[in-house]
Short mmCIF file of C-alpha atoms in Angstrom, two decimals:
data_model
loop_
_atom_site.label_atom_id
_atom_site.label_comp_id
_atom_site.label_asym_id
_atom_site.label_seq_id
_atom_site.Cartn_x
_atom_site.Cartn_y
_atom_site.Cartn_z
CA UNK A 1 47.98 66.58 118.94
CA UNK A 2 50.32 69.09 120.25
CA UNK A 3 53.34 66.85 120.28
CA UNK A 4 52.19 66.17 116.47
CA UNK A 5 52.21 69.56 115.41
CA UNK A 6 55.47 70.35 116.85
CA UNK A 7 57.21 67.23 115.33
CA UNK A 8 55.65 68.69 112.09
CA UNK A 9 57.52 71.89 112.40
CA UNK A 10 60.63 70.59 113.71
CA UNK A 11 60.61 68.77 110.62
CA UNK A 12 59.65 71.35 108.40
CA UNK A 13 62.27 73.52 110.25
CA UNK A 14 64.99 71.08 109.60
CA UNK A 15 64.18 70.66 105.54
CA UNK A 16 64.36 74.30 105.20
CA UNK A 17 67.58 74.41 106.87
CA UNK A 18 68.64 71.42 104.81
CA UNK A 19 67.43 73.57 101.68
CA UNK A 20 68.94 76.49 102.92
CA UNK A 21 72.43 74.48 103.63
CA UNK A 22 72.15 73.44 100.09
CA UNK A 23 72.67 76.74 98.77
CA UNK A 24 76.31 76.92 99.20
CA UNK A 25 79.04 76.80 96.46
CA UNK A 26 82.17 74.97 97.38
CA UNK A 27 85.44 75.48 95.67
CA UNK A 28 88.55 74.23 96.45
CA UNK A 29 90.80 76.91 94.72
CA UNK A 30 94.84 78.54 95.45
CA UNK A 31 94.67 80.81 98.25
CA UNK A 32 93.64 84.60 97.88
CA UNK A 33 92.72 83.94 94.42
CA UNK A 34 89.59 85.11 94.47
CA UNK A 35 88.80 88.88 95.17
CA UNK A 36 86.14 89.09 98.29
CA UNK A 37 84.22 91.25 96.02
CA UNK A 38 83.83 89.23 93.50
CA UNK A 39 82.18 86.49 96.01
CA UNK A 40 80.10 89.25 98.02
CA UNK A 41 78.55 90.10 94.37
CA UNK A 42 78.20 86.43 93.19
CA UNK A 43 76.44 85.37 96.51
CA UNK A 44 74.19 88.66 96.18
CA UNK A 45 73.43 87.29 92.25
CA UNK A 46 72.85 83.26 92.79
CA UNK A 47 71.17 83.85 96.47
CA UNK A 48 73.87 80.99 97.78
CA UNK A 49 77.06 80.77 99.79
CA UNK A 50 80.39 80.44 98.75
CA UNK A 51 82.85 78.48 101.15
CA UNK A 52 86.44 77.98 100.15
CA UNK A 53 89.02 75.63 100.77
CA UNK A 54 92.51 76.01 99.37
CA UNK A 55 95.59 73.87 98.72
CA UNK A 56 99.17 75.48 98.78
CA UNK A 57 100.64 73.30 95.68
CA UNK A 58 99.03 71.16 93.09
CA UNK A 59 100.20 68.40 94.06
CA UNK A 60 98.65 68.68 97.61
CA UNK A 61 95.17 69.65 95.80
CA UNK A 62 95.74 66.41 93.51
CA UNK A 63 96.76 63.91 96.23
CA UNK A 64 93.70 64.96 98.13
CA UNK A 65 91.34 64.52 95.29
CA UNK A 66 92.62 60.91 94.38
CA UNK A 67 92.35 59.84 98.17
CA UNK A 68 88.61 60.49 97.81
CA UNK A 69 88.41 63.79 99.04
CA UNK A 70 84.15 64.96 97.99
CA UNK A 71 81.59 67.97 98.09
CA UNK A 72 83.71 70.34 95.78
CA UNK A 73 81.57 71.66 93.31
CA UNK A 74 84.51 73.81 91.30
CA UNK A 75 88.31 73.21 91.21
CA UNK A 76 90.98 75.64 89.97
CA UNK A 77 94.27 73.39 88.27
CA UNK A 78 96.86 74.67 86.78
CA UNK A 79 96.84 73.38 82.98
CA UNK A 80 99.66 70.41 84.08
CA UNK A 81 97.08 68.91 86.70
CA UNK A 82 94.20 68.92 84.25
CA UNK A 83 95.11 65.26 82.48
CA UNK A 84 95.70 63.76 85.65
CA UNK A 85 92.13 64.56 86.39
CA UNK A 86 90.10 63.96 83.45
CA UNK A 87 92.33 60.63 83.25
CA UNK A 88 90.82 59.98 86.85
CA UNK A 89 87.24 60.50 86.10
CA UNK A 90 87.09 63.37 88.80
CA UNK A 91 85.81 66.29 86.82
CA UNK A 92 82.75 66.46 84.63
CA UNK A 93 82.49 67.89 80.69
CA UNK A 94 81.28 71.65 80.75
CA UNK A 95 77.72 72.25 79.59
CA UNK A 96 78.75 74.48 77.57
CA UNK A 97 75.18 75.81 77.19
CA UNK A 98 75.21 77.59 80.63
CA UNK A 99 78.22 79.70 80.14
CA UNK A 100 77.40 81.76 77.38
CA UNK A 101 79.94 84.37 78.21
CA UNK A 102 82.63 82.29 77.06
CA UNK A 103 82.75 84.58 74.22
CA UNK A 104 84.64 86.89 76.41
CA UNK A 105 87.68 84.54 76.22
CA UNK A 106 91.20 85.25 74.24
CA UNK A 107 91.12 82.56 71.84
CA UNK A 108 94.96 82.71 72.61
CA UNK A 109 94.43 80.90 75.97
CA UNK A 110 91.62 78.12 74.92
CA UNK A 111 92.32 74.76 73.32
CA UNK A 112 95.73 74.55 75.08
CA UNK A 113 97.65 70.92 75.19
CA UNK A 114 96.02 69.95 78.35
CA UNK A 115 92.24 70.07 77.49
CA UNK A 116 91.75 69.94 73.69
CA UNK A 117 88.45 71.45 72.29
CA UNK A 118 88.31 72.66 76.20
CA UNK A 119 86.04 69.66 77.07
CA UNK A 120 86.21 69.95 81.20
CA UNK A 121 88.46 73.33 81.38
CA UNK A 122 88.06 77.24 81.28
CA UNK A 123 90.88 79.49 81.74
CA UNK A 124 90.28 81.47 85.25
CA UNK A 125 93.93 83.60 85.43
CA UNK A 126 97.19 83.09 84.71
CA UNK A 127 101.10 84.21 85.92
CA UNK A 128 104.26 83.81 83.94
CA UNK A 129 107.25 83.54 85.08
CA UNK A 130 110.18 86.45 84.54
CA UNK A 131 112.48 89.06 85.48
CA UNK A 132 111.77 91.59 88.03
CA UNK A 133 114.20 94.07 89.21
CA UNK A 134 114.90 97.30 91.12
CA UNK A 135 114.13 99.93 88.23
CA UNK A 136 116.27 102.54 89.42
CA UNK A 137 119.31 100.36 89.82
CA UNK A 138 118.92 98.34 86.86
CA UNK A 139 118.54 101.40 84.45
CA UNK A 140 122.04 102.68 86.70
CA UNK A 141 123.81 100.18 85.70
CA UNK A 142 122.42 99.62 81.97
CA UNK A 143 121.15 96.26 82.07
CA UNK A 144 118.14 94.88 79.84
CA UNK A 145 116.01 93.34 82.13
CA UNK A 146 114.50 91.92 78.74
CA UNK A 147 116.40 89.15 78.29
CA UNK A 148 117.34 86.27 80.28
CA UNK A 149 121.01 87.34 80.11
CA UNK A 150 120.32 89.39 83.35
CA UNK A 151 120.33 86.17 85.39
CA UNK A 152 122.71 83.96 83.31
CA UNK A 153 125.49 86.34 81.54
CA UNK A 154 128.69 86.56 83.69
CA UNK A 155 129.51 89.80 82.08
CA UNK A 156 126.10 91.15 83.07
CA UNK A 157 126.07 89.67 86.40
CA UNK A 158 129.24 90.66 87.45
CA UNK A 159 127.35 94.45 88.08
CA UNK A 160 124.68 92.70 90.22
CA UNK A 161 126.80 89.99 92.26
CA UNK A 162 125.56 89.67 95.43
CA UNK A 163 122.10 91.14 94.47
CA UNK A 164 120.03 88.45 92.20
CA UNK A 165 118.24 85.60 93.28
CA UNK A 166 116.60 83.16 91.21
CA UNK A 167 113.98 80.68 91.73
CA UNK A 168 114.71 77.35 93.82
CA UNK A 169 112.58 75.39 91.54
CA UNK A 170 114.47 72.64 88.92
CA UNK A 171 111.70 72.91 85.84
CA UNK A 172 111.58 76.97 86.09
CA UNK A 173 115.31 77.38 86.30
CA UNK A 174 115.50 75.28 83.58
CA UNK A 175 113.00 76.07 81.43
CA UNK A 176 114.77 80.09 81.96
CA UNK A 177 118.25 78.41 80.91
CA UNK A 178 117.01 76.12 78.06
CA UNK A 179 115.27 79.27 76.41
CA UNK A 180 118.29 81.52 77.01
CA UNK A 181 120.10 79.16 74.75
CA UNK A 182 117.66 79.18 72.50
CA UNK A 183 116.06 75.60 73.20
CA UNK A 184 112.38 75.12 73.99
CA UNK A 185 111.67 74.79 77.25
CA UNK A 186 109.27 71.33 76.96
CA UNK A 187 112.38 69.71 74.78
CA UNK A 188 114.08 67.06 77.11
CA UNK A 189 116.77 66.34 74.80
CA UNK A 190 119.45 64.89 77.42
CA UNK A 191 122.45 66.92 75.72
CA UNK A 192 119.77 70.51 75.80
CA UNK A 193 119.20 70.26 79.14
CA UNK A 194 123.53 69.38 79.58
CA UNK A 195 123.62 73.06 78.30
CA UNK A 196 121.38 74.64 80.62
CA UNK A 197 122.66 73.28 83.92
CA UNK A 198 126.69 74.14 82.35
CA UNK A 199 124.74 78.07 82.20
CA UNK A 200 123.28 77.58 85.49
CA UNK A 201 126.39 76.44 87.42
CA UNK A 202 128.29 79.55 85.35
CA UNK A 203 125.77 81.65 86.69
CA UNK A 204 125.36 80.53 90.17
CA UNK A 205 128.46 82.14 91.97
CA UNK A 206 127.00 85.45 90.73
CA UNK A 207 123.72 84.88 92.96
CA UNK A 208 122.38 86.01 96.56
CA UNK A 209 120.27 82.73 96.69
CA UNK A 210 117.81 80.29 95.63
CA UNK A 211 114.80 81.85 96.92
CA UNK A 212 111.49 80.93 96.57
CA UNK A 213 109.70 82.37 99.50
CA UNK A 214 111.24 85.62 100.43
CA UNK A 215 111.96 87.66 97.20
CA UNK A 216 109.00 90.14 97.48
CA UNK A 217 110.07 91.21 100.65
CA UNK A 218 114.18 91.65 99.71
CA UNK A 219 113.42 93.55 96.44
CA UNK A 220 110.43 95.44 97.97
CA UNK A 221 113.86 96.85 101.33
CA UNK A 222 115.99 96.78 97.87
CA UNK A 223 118.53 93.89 99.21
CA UNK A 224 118.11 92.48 96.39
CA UNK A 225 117.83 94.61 92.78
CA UNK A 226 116.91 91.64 90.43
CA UNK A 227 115.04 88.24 90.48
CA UNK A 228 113.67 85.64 89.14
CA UNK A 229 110.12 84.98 90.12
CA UNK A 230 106.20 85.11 89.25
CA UNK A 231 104.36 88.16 87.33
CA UNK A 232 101.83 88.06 90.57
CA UNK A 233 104.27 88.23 93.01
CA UNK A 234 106.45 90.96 91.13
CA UNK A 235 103.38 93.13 91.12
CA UNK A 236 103.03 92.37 94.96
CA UNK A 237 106.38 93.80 95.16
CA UNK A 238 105.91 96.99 93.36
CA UNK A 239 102.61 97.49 95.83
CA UNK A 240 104.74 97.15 98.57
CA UNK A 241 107.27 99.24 97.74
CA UNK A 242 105.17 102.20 96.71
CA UNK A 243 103.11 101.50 100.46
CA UNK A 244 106.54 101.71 102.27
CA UNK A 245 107.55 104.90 99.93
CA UNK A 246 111.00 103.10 98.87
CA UNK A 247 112.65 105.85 95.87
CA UNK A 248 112.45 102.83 93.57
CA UNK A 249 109.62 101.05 91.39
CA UNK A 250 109.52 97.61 91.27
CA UNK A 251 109.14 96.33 87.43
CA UNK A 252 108.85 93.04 85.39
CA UNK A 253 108.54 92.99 82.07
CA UNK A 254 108.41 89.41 79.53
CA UNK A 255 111.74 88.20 78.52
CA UNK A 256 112.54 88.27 74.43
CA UNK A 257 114.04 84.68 74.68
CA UNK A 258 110.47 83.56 76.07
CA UNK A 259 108.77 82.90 79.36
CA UNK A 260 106.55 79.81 80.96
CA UNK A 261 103.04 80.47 81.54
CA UNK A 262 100.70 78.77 84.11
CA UNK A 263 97.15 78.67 83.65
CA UNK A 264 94.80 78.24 86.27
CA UNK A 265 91.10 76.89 84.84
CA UNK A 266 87.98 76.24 86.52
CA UNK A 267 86.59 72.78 86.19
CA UNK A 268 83.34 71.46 87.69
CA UNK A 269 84.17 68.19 89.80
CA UNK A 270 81.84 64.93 89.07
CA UNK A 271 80.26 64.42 91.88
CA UNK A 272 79.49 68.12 92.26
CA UNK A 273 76.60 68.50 94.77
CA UNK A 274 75.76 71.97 93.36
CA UNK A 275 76.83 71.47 89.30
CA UNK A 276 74.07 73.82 88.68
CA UNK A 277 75.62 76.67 90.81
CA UNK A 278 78.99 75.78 89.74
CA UNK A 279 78.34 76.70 85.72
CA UNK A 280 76.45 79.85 87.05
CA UNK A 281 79.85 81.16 88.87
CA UNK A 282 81.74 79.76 85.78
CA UNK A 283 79.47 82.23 83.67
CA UNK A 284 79.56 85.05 86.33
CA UNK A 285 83.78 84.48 86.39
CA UNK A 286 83.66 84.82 82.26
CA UNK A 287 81.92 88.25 82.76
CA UNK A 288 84.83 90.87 82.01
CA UNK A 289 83.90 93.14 85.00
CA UNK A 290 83.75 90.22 87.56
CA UNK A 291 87.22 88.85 85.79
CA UNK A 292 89.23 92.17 86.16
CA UNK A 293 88.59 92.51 89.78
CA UNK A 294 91.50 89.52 90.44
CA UNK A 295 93.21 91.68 87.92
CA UNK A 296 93.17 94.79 90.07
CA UNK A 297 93.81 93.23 93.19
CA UNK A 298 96.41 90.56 92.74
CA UNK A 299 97.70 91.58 89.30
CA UNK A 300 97.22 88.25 87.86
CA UNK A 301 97.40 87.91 84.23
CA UNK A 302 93.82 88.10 82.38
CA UNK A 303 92.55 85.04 79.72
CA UNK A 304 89.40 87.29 79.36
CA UNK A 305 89.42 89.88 76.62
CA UNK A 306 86.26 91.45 78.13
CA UNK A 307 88.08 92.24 81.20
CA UNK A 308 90.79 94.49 79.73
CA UNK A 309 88.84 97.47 79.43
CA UNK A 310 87.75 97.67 83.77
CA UNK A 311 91.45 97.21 84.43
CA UNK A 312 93.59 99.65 86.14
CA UNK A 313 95.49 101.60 83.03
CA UNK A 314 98.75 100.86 84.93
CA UNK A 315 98.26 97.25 85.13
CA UNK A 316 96.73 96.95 81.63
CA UNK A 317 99.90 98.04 80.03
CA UNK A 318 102.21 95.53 81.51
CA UNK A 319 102.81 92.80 79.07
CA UNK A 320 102.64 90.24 81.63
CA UNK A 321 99.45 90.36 82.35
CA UNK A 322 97.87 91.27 78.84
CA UNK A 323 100.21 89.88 76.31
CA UNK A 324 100.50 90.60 72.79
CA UNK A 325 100.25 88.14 69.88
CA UNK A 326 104.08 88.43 69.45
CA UNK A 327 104.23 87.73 72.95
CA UNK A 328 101.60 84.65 73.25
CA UNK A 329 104.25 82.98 70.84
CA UNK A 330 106.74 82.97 73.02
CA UNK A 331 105.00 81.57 76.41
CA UNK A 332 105.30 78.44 77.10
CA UNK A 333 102.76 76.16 79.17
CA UNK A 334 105.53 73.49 80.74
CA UNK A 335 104.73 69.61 80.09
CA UNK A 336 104.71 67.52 83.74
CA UNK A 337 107.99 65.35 83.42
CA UNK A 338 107.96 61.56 84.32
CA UNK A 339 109.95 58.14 84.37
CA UNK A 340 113.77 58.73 82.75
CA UNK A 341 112.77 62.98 81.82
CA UNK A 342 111.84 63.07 85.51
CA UNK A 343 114.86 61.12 86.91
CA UNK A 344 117.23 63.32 84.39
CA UNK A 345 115.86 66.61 85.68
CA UNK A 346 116.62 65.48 89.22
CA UNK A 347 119.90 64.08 88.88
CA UNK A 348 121.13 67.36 87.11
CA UNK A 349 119.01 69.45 89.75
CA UNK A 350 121.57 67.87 91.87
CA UNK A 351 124.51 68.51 90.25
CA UNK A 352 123.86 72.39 90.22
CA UNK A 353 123.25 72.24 93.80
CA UNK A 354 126.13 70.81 94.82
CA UNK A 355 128.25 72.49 92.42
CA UNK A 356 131.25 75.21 94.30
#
């Protein structure tokens, strides 16, 4: 009878931890995209757990999900990876009657190329891509960090020789080139993009580097006094420099010519275990306090117009992160490139990095 009784409440002892394991969110997100706040306050509100795991590029996060990869409840793509997913059957339509606070979102950023009618997608954050410089040098030396002539213009660049770097990425250093000739940046018209790498090889003496990794840290010292980079990582820059107490700002401001735009959205996968407490933090996300606290810490552009009014006055003002309309029509959400586009971009990619 004894040995019954304690089988019983081993058992009973193992479903509740089974139950209690159950509670726990899983996303599978960018790194440090998520302020710990945010997830202390969510956990507090759904009584669950939220465990991350994170991917470095998208096409790490998408390889992993078409080997098979399961028990993500929510993924965060940037809008390129989103076809590749709802082609693959790995993400689920939103029930769109569980996120009521999609009201909250900028009609600017919804019903983009990549998810028509937003079907599977919500915009979570976004970062453009742009100019960001050493204000006290720049305004020395009387450039207009406004346009993309900064990076490409010999007659500009000869000022800054030495001191730009730019970023060691084919489709962003083209896109920046294509739309400093006036060409849109998705156009892959053979004798466009011939223009663009003829500016980018012009250019290229005038440079420090191709620099993808290390840019915060040589503006932030002031080795370098202008590059071209992302909105989040300018604004990491600027935090930096005003921790260190450098006698220079670090700003970034939208280029008149026009700037790419990445948008990262939350979709719920199929096989979700928890779908149920992946709509709930899709709701909680859409709420305009919970949304400007990635805002504040990261300075990651905002698709929420709830959010703009719990954002730090500083940040709020920058037209990176809250664009105007005039500046929603020039951004540009870049197309992913395959077969003879893909093979054209490479082969030129080439030619600019070998070129002397």
């Amino acid at each position: 009878m004894k040995k019954q009784f304690l089988a019983l409440m081993l058992a009973a002892g193992a479903a509740m931890g089974t139950a209690q394991a159950e509670d726990v969110l899983h996303i599978y997100n960018w790194n440090n995209y998520i302020a710990p706040e945010t997830v202390k306050h969510f956990e507090a509100d759904c009584k669950c757990k939220v465990v991350q795991d994170y991917y470095g590029a998208m096409e790490e996060m998408l390889a992993k999900l078409a080997a098979g990869a399961k028990g993500y409840d929510i993924v965060v793509p940037t809008g390129f990876a989103l076809p590749p997913l709802i082609k693959q059957g790995l993400v689920q339509p939103l029930d769109k009657s569980k996120i009521p606070n999609l009201k909250n979102m900028n009609p600017a950023f919804m019903n983009s190329q990549f998810d028509k009618g937003n079907v599977y997608s919500v915009p979570y954050a976004f970062t453009t891509t742009l100019i960001g410089y050493n204000d006290k040098k720049i305004k020395e030396l009387g450039i207009d960090p406004t346009s993309w002539s900064a990076i490409f213009d010999p007659k500009v660049l000869e000022k800054i020789k030495g001191k730009v770097t730019v970023l060691d990425d084919p489709k962003e250093l083209f896109a920046a080139a294509m739309m400093y000739n006036g060409f849109n940046p998705n156009s892959t018209d053979i004798n466009q993009w011939q223009k663009a790498k003829d500016t980018i090889i012009k250019a290229k003496p005038y440079w420090a580097a191709f620099n993808n990794q290390s840019y915060i840290k040589e503006l932030t010292v002031g080795n370098i006094w202008l590059a071209h980079g992302y909105s989040n990582d300018m604004f990491q820059a600027n935090t930096d420099a005003h921790t260190a107490k450098r006698p220079f700002n670090i700003a970034y401001t939208l280029q008149k010519e026009g700037n790419t735009l990445s948008v990262d959205n939350m979709m719920v996968m199929k096989g979700a275990p928890r779908p149920d407490l992946a709509f709930k933090f899709i709701n909680f996300m859409l709420d305009g306090k919970n949304s400007s606290e990635l805002t504040n810490m990261i300075g990651s552009g905002n698709p929420n117009a709830a959010a703009a009014q719990f954002v730090s006055p500083d940040i709020k003002k920058i037209n990176a992160v809250f664009p105007t309309a005039d500046n929603m029509k020039k951004l540009y959400q870049l197309n992913s490139l395959e077969g003879k586009p893909l093979r054209d971009l490479n082969r030129l990619w080439t030619e600019v990095k070998t070129a002397r």
